[in-house]
Coordinates of C-alpha atoms (C1' of nucleotides) in Angstrom, one line a residue:
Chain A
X1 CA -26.2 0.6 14.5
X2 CA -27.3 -3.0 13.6
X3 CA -28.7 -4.8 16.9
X4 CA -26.2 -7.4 15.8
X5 CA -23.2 -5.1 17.5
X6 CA -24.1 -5.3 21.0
X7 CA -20.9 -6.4 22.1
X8 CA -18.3 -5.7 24.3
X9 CA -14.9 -4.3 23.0
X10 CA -13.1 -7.5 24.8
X11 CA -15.6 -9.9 22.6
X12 CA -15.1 -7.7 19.3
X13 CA -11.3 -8.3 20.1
X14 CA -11.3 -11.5 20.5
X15 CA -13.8 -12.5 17.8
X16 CA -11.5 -10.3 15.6
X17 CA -8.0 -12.4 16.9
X18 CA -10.3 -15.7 16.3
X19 CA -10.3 -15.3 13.0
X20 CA -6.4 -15.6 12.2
X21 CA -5.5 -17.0 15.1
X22 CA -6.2 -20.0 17.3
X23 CA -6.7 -18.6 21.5
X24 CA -6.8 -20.7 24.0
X25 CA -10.0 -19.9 26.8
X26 CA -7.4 -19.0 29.2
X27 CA -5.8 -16.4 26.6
X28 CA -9.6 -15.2 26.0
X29 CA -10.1 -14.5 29.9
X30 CA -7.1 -12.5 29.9
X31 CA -8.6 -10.5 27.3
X32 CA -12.1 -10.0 28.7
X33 CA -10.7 -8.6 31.6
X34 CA -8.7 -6.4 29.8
X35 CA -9.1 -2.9 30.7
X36 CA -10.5 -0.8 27.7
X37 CA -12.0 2.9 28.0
X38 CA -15.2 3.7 25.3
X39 CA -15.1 6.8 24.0
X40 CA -18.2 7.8 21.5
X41 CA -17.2 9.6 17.9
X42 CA -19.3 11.0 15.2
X43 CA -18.3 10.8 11.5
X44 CA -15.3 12.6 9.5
X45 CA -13.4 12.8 13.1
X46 CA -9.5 12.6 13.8
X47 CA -9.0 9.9 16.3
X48 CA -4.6 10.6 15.9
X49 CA -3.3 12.3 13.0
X50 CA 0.5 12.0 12.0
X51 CA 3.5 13.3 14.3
X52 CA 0.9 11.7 17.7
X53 CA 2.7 9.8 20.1
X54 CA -0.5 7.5 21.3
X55 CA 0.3 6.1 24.7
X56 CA -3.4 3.9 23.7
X57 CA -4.3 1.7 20.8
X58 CA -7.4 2.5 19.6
X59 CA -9.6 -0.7 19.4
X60 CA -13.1 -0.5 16.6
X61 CA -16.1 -1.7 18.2
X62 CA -18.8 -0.5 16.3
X63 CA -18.6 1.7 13.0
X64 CA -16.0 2.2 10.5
X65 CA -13.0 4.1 10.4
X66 CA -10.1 5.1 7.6
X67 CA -6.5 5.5 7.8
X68 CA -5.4 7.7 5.3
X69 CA -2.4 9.7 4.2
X70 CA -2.1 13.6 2.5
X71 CA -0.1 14.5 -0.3
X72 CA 1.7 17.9 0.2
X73 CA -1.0 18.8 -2.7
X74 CA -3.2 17.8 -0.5
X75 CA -4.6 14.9 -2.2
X76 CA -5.9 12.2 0.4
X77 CA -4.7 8.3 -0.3
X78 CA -6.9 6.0 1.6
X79 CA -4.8 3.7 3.1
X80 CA -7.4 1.1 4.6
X81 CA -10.4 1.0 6.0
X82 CA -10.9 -0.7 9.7
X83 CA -14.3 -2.9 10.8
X84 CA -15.3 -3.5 14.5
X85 CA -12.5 -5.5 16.0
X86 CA -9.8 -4.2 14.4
X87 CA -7.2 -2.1 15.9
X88 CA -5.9 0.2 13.4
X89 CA -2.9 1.8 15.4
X90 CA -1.6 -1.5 16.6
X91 CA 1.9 -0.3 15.5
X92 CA 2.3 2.4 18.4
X93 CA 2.9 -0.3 20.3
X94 CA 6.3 -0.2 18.6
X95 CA 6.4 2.8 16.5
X96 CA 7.0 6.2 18.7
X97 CA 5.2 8.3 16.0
X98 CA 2.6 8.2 14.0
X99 CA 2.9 7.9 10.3
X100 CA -0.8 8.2 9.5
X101 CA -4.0 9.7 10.2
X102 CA -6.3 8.0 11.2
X103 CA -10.8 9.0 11.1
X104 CA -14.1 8.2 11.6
X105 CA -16.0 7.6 8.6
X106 CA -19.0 6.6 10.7
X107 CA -20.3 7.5 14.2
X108 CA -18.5 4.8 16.0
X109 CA -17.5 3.7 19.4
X110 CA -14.2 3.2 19.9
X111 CA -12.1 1.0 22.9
X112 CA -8.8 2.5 24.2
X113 CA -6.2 0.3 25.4
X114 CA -3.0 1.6 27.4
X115 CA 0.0 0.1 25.5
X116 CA 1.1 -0.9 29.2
X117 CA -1.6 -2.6 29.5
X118 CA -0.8 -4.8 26.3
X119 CA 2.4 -4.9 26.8
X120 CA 1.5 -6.5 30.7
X121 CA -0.8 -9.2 28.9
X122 CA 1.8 -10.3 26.2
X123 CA 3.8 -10.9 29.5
X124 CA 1.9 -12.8 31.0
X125 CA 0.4 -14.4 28.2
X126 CA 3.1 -15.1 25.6
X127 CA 1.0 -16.5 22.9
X128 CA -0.3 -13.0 22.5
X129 CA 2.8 -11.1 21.4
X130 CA 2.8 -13.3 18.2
X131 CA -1.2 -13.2 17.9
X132 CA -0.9 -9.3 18.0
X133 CA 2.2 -9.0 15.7
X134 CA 0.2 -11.2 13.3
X135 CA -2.6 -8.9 13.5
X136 CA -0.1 -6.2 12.6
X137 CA 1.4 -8.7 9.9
X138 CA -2.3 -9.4 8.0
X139 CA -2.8 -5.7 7.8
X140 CA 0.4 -5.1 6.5
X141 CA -0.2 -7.6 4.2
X142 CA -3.7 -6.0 3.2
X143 CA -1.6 -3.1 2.1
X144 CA 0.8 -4.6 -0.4
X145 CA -2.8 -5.9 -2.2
X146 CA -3.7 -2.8 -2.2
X147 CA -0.8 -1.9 -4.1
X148 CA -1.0 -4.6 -6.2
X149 CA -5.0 -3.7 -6.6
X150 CA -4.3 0.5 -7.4
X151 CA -1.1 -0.3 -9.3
X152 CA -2.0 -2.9 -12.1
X153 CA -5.7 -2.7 -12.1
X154 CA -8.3 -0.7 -13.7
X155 CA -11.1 1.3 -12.2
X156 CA -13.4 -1.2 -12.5
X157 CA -11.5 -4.9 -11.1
X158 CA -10.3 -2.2 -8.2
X159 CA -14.0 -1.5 -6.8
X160 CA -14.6 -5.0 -7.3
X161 CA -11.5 -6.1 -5.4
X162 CA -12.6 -3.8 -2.7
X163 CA -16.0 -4.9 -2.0
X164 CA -14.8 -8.6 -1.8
X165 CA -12.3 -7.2 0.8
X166 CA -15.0 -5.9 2.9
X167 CA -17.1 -8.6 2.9
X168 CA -14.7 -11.2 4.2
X169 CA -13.5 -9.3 6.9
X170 CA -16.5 -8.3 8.0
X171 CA -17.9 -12.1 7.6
X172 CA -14.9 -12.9 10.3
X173 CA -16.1 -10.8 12.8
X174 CA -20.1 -12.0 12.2
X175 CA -21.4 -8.6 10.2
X176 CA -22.6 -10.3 7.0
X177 CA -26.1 -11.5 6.7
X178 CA -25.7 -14.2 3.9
X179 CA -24.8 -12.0 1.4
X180 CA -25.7 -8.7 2.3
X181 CA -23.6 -6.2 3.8
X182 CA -23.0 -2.7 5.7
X183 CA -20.1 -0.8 3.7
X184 CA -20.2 2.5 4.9
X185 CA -17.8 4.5 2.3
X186 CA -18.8 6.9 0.5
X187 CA -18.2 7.2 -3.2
X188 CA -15.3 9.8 -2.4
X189 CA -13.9 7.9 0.0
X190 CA -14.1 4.7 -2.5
X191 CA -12.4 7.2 -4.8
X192 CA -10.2 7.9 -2.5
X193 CA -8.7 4.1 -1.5
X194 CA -9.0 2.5 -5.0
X195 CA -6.6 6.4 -6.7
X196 CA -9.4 7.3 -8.6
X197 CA -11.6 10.3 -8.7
X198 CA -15.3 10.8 -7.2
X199 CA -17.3 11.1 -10.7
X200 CA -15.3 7.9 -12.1
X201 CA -16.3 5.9 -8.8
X202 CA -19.9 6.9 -9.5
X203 CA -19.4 5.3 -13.0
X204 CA -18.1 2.3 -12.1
X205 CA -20.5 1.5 -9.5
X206 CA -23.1 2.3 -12.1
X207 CA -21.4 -0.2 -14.1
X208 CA -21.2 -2.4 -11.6
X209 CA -24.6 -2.3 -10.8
X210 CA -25.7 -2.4 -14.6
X211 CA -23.4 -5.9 -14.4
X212 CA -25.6 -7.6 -11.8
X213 CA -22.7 -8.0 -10.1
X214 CA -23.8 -5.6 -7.0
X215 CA -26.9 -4.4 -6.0
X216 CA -26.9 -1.2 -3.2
X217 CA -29.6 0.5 -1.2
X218 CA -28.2 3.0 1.3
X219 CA -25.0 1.8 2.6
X220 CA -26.1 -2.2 2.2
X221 CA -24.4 -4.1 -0.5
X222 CA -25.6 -7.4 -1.8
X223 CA -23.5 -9.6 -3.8
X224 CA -25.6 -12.1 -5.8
X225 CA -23.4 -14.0 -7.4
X226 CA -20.1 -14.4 -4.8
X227 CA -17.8 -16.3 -7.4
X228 CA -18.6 -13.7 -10.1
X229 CA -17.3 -10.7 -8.2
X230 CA -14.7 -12.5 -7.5
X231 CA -13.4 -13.0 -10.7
X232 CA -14.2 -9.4 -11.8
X233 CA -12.0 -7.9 -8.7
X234 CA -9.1 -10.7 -9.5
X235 CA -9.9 -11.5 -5.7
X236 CA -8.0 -14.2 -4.0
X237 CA -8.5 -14.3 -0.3
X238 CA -4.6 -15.6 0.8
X239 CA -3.4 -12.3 1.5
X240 CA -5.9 -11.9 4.6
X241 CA -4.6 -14.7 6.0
X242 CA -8.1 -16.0 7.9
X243 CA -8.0 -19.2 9.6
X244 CA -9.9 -21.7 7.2
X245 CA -13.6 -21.3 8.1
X246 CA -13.5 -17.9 7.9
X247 CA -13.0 -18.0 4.3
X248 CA -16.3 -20.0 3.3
Chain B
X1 CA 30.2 -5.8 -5.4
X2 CA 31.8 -3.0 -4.5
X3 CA 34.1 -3.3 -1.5
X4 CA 32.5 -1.8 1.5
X5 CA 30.1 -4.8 1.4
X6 CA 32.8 -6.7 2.8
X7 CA 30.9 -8.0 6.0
X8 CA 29.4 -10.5 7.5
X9 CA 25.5 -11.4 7.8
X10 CA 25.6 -11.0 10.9
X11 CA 27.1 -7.7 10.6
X12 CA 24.5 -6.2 8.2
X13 CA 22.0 -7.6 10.7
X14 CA 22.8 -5.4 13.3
X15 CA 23.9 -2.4 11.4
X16 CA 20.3 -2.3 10.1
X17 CA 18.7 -3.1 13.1
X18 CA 20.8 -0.5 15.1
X19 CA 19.5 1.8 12.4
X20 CA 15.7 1.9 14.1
X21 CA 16.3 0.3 17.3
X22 CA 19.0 1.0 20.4
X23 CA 20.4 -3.0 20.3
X24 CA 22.6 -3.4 24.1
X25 CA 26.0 -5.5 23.5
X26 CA 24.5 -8.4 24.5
X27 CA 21.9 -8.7 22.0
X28 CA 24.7 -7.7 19.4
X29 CA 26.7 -10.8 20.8
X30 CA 23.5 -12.9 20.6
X31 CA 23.2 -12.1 17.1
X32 CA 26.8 -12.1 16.1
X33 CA 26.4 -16.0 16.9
X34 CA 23.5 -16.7 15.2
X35 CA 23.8 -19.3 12.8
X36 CA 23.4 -17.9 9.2
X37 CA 23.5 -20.2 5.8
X38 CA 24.7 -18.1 3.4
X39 CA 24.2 -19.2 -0.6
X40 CA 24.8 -17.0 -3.8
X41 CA 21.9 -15.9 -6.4
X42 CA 22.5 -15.0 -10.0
X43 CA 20.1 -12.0 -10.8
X44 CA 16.2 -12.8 -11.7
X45 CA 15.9 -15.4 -9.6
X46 CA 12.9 -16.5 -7.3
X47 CA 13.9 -16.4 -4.0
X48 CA 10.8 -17.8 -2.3
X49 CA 7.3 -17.5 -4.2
X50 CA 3.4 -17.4 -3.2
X51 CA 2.3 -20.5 -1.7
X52 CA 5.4 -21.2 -0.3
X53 CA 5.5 -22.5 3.6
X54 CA 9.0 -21.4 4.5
X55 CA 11.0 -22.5 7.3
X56 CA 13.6 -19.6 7.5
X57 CA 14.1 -16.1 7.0
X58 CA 16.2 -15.0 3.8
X59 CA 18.5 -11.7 5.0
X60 CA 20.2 -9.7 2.5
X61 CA 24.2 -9.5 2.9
X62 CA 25.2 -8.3 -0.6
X63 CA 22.9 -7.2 -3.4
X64 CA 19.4 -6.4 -3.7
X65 CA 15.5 -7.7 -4.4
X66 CA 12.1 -6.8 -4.7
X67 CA 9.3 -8.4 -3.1
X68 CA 6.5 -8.4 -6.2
X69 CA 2.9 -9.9 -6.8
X70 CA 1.5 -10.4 -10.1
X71 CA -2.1 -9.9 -11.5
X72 CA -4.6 -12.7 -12.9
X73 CA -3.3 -10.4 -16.3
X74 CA 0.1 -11.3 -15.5
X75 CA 0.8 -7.8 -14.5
X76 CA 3.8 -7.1 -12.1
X77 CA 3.5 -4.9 -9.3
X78 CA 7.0 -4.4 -7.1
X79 CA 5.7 -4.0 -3.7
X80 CA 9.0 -3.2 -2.3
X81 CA 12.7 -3.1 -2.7
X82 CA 15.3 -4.7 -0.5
X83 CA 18.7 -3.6 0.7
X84 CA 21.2 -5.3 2.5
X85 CA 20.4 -6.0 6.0
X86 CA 17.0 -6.6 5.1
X87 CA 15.1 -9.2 5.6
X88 CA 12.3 -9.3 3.1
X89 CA 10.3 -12.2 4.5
X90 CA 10.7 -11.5 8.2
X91 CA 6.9 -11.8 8.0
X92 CA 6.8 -15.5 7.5
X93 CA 7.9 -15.7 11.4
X94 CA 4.1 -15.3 12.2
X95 CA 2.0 -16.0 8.6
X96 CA 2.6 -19.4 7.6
X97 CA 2.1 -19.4 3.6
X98 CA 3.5 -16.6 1.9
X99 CA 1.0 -13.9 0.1
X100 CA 4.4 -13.0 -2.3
X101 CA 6.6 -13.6 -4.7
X102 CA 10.6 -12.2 -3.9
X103 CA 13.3 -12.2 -6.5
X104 CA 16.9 -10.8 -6.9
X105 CA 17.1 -8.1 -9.1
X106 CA 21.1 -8.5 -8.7
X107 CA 23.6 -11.2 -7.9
X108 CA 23.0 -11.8 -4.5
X109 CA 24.5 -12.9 -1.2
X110 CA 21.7 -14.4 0.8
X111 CA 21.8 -15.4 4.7
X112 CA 19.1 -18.4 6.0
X113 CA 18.6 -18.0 9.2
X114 CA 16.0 -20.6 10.8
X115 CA 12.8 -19.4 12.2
X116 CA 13.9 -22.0 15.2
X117 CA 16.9 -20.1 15.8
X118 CA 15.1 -16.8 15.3
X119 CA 12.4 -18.2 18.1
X120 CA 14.9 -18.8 20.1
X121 CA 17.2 -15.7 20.3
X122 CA 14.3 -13.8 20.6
X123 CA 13.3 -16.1 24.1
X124 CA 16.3 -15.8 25.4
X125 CA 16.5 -11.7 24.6
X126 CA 13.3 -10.8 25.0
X127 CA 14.0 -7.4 23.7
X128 CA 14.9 -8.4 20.2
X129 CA 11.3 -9.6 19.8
X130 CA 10.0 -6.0 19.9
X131 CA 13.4 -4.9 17.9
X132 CA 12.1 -7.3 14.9
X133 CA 8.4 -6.8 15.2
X134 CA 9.3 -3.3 15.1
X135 CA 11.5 -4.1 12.0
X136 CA 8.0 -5.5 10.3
X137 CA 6.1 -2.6 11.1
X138 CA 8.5 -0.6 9.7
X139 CA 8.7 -2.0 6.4
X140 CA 4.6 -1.9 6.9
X141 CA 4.8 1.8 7.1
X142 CA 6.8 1.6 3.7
X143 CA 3.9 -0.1 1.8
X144 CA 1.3 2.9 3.0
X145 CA 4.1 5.6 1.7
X146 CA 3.9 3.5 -1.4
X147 CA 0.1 3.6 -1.8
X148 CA 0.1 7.6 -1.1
X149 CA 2.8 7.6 -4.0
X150 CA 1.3 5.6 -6.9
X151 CA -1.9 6.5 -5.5
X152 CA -1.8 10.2 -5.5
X153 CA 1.3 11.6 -7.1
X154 CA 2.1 12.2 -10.7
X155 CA 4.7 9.4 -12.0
X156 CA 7.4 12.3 -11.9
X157 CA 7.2 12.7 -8.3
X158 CA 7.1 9.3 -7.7
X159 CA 9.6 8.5 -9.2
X160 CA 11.5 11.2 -7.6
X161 CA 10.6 9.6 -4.0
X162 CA 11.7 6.4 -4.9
X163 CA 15.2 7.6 -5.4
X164 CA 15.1 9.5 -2.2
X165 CA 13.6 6.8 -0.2
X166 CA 16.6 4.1 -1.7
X167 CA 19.3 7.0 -0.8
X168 CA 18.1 7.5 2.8
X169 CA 17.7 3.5 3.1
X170 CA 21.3 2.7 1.5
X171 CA 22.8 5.2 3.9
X172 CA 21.2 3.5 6.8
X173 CA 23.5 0.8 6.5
X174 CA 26.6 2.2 5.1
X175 CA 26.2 1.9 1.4
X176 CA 26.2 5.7 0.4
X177 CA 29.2 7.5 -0.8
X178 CA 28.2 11.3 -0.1
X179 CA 25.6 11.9 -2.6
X180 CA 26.1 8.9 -4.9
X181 CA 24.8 5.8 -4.7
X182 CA 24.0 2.4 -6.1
X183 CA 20.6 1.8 -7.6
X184 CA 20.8 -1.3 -9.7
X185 CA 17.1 -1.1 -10.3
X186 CA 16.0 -1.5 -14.4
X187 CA 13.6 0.8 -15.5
X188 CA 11.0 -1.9 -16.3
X189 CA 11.6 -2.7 -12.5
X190 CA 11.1 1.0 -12.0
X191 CA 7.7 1.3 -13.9
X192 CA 6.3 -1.6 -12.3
X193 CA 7.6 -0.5 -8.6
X194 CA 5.7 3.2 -9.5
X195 CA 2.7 1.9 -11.3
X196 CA 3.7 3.3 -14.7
X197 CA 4.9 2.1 -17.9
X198 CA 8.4 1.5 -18.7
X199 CA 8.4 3.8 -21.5
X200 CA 7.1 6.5 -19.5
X201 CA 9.5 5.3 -16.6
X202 CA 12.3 6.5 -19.2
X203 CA 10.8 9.7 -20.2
X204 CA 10.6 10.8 -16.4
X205 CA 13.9 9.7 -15.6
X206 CA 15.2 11.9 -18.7
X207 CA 13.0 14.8 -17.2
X208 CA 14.4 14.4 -13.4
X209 CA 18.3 14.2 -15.4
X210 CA 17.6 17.2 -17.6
X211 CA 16.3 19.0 -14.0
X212 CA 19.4 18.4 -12.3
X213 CA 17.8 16.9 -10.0
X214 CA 20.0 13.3 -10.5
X215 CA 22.6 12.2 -12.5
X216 CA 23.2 9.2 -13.2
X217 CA 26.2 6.6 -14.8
X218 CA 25.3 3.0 -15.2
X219 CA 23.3 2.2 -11.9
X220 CA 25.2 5.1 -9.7
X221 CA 22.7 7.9 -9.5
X222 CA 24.2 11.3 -7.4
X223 CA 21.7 13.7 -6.3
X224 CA 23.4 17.2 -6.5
X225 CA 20.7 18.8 -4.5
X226 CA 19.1 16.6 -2.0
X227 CA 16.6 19.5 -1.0
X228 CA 15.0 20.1 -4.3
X229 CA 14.4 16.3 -4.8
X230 CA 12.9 15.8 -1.5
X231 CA 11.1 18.6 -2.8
X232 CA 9.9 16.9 -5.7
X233 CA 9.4 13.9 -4.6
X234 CA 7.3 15.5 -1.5
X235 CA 9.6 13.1 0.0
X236 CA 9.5 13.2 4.6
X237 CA 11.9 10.2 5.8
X238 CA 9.0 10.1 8.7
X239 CA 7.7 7.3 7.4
X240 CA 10.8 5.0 7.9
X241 CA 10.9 5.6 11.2
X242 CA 14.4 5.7 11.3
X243 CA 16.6 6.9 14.3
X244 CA 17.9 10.6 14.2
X245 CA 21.4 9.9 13.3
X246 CA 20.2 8.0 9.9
X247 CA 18.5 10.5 8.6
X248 CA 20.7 13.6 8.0
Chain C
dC1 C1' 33.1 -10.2 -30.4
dG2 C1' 28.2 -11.2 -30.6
dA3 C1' 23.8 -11.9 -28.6
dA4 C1' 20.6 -10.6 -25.3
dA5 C1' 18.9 -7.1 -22.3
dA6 C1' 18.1 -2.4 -21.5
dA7 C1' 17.3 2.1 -22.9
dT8 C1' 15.3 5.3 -26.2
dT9 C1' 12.3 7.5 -29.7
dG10 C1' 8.0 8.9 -32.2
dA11 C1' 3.2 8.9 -33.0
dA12 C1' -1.4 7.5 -32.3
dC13 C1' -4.7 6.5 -28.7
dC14 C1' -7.5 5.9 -24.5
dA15 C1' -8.9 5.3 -19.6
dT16 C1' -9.5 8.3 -16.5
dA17 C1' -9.4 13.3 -15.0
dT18 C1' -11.4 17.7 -14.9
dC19 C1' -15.0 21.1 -14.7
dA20 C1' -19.4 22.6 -14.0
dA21 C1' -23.9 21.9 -13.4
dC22 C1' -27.9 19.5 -11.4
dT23 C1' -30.5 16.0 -8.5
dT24 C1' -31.2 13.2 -4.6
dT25 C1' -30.4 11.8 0.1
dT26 C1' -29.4 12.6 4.7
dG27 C1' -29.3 14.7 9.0
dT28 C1' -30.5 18.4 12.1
dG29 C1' -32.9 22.0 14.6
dG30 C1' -37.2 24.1 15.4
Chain D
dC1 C1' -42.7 15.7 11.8
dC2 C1' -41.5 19.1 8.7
dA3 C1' -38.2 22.2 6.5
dC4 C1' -34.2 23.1 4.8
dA5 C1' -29.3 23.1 4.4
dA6 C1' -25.4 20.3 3.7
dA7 C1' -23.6 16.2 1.9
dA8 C1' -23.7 12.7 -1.4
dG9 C1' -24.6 11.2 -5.8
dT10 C1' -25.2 11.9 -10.9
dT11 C1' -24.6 13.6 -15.6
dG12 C1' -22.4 15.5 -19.9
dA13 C1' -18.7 17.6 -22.3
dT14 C1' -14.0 18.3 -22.8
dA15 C1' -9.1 17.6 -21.7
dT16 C1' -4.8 15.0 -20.7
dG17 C1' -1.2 12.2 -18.4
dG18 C1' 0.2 8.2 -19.4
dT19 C1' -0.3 4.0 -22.5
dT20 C1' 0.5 1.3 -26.5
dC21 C1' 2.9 -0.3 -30.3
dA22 C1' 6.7 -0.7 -33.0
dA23 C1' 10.9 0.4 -34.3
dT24 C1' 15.9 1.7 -33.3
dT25 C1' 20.1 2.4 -30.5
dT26 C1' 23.0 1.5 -26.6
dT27 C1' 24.8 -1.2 -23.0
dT28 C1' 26.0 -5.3 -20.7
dC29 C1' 28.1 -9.5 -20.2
dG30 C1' 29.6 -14.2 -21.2

DNA sequence: CGAAAAATTGAACCATATCAACTTTTGTGG
DNA sequence: CCACAAAAGTTGATATGGTTCAATTTTTCG
């Protein structure tokens, strides 16, 4: 883990909610003293799986995590991939049963949150029902660019598109070091979010690489050249919905 | 328009609603008096489009859209179709500029309903907050089914689910006549809704007729065997969340 | 009825898949 | 800290589901 993640769920939460929506301090206390259990998780876990009934949102405060779906072939889709403060079973609050699975594709450390418990602060805190249901809103609107990204794209604008993705949200929630990176995926799981196959993901991050337009060592990705990326991925940064200095 | 869409807004409102969440008399009364502006569409039209700021919500009374985005290549995806009693751009309630473009793909009857009055009834019924959040996360959980389908099925299957996923969505709110159906969906509009071509959108249709597995006369399809298309479609109504009685 | 939209057909082609090694990196236990 | 097994990444050759292009036919609708 990067010394940079020493935080506490509540801040990861709220630094998270920050960038697409405007809290007041008194909404931010309510927060930090919300109660959230840590639980520790290594890589390639379950956290739910489809058919759970969660009675606890599951918040992300350090790692990465997936939510992905099986074919009855049992090909896996990708569905998205969550950064610390996001909370990627938000819905529960208002869906009974799980439609997803949802893993670790990093050791991570994880903050549950009783849905009574949200459900108490949205109660006393009105503004928050609306912050949360946009929360739920942005990643909803994530997935229809990621239908717009697998289903009229090729190969090599979808990796692209991806990348640029990860970047911004992880710039929101202060995990970007000017224009360097952690993005964890492997080239199967890449394969697996973007509808292609392993051995064509390794080829387009070769060409990728051979383009200038990324350069990798380990997990870190550096983008040289931020506007040229861009353009290669088709990225437009509306459909995350970040307040405006996020964006930068 | 065929003659069981004889209702009001207000009516198709809460027949859809009631279809994935309990509503109490009360909150039916609420919404019976909410004020609706109703206006007419010829087919192909924009209905709102990215960039726009709107002020209301557009709910579906008669006819149907799709909710699309397009690619710097001018490429169409079709994120979603509507139904009536749908209200494709619910989101706007909590995202400010709209990340989509939605167009009629018949003549439609369309209901504005201010976000004001939407505000509103939702403060003084607290419970219909949850009912429309819920609404948004369902129609969420339709965009991940969507991404497992052009992501990881063949365009045979997929197109298979589709037509399953419009049957079980029609009869939600009344608009199913034992196995037949209205699908007034082109097959360009297909192919860009599945990810494929339109000439190969034709060649699976032909396959699924010639299978038995639909048939079809103008834009009624009837599915003879409703088990061997689920089949084929690897179609599970989980994912709309839908209460017990809708799905049978 | 006539024009435009939608559906259909055939044939060549290609972006990506598939298969089957092989190499490199990573993480773990001794 | 080393060894070594498992995971991840890479390569080359071959195959294919779906695309593309360019007609032609059928349907729709004013």
């Amino acid at each position: 883990m990067t010394p940079s993640e020493s935080h506490t769920p509540q801040e990861m939460m709220i630094r998270k909610l920050e960038s697409i929506f405007a809290l007041t301090s008194e909404e931010e206390q309510a927060l930090i003293s919300l109660p959230i259990q840590i639980k520790f998780l290594e890589t390639n876990r379950n956290i739910v799986t489809v058919g759970d009934q969660p009675s606890h949102c599951c918040l992300i405060v350090e790692g990465f995590t997936c939510v992905h779906k099986l074919s009855v072939e049992g090909k896996r889709q990708i569905i998205a991939f969550h950064v610390p403060g996001d909370i990627p079973d938000l819905q529960s609050l208002h869906l009974q049963v799980l439609d997803i699975n949802i893993s670790s594709i990093t050791r991570c450390k994880l903050g549950f949150i009783k849905h009574t418990d949200l459900h108490q602060l949205c109660e006393q805190h009105p503004r928050l029902t609306p912050a949360l249901w946009r929360e739920t809103l942005v990643h909803a609107s994530i997935f229809r660019e990621w239908l717009l990204n697998n289903g009229q794209r090729s190969a090599y604008s979808r990796v692209a598109h991806l990348i640029c993705e990860f970047m911004l949200r992880l710039k929101a929630v202060g995990l970007v070091d000017d224009t360097t990176f952690t993005m964890p995926v492997t080239q199967a799981e890449l394969a697996d979010a973007t509808g292609i196959t392993p051995v064509h993901a390794n080829r387009v991050l070769q060409a990728l690489r051979s383009d200038g337009l990324i350069s990798t060592s380990r997990q870190q990705i550096t983008i040289p050249d931020w506007h040229e990326i861009q353009l290669a991925g088709e990225f437009d940064p509306l459909y995350l919905h970040l307040k405006e200095e996020a964006i930068t």
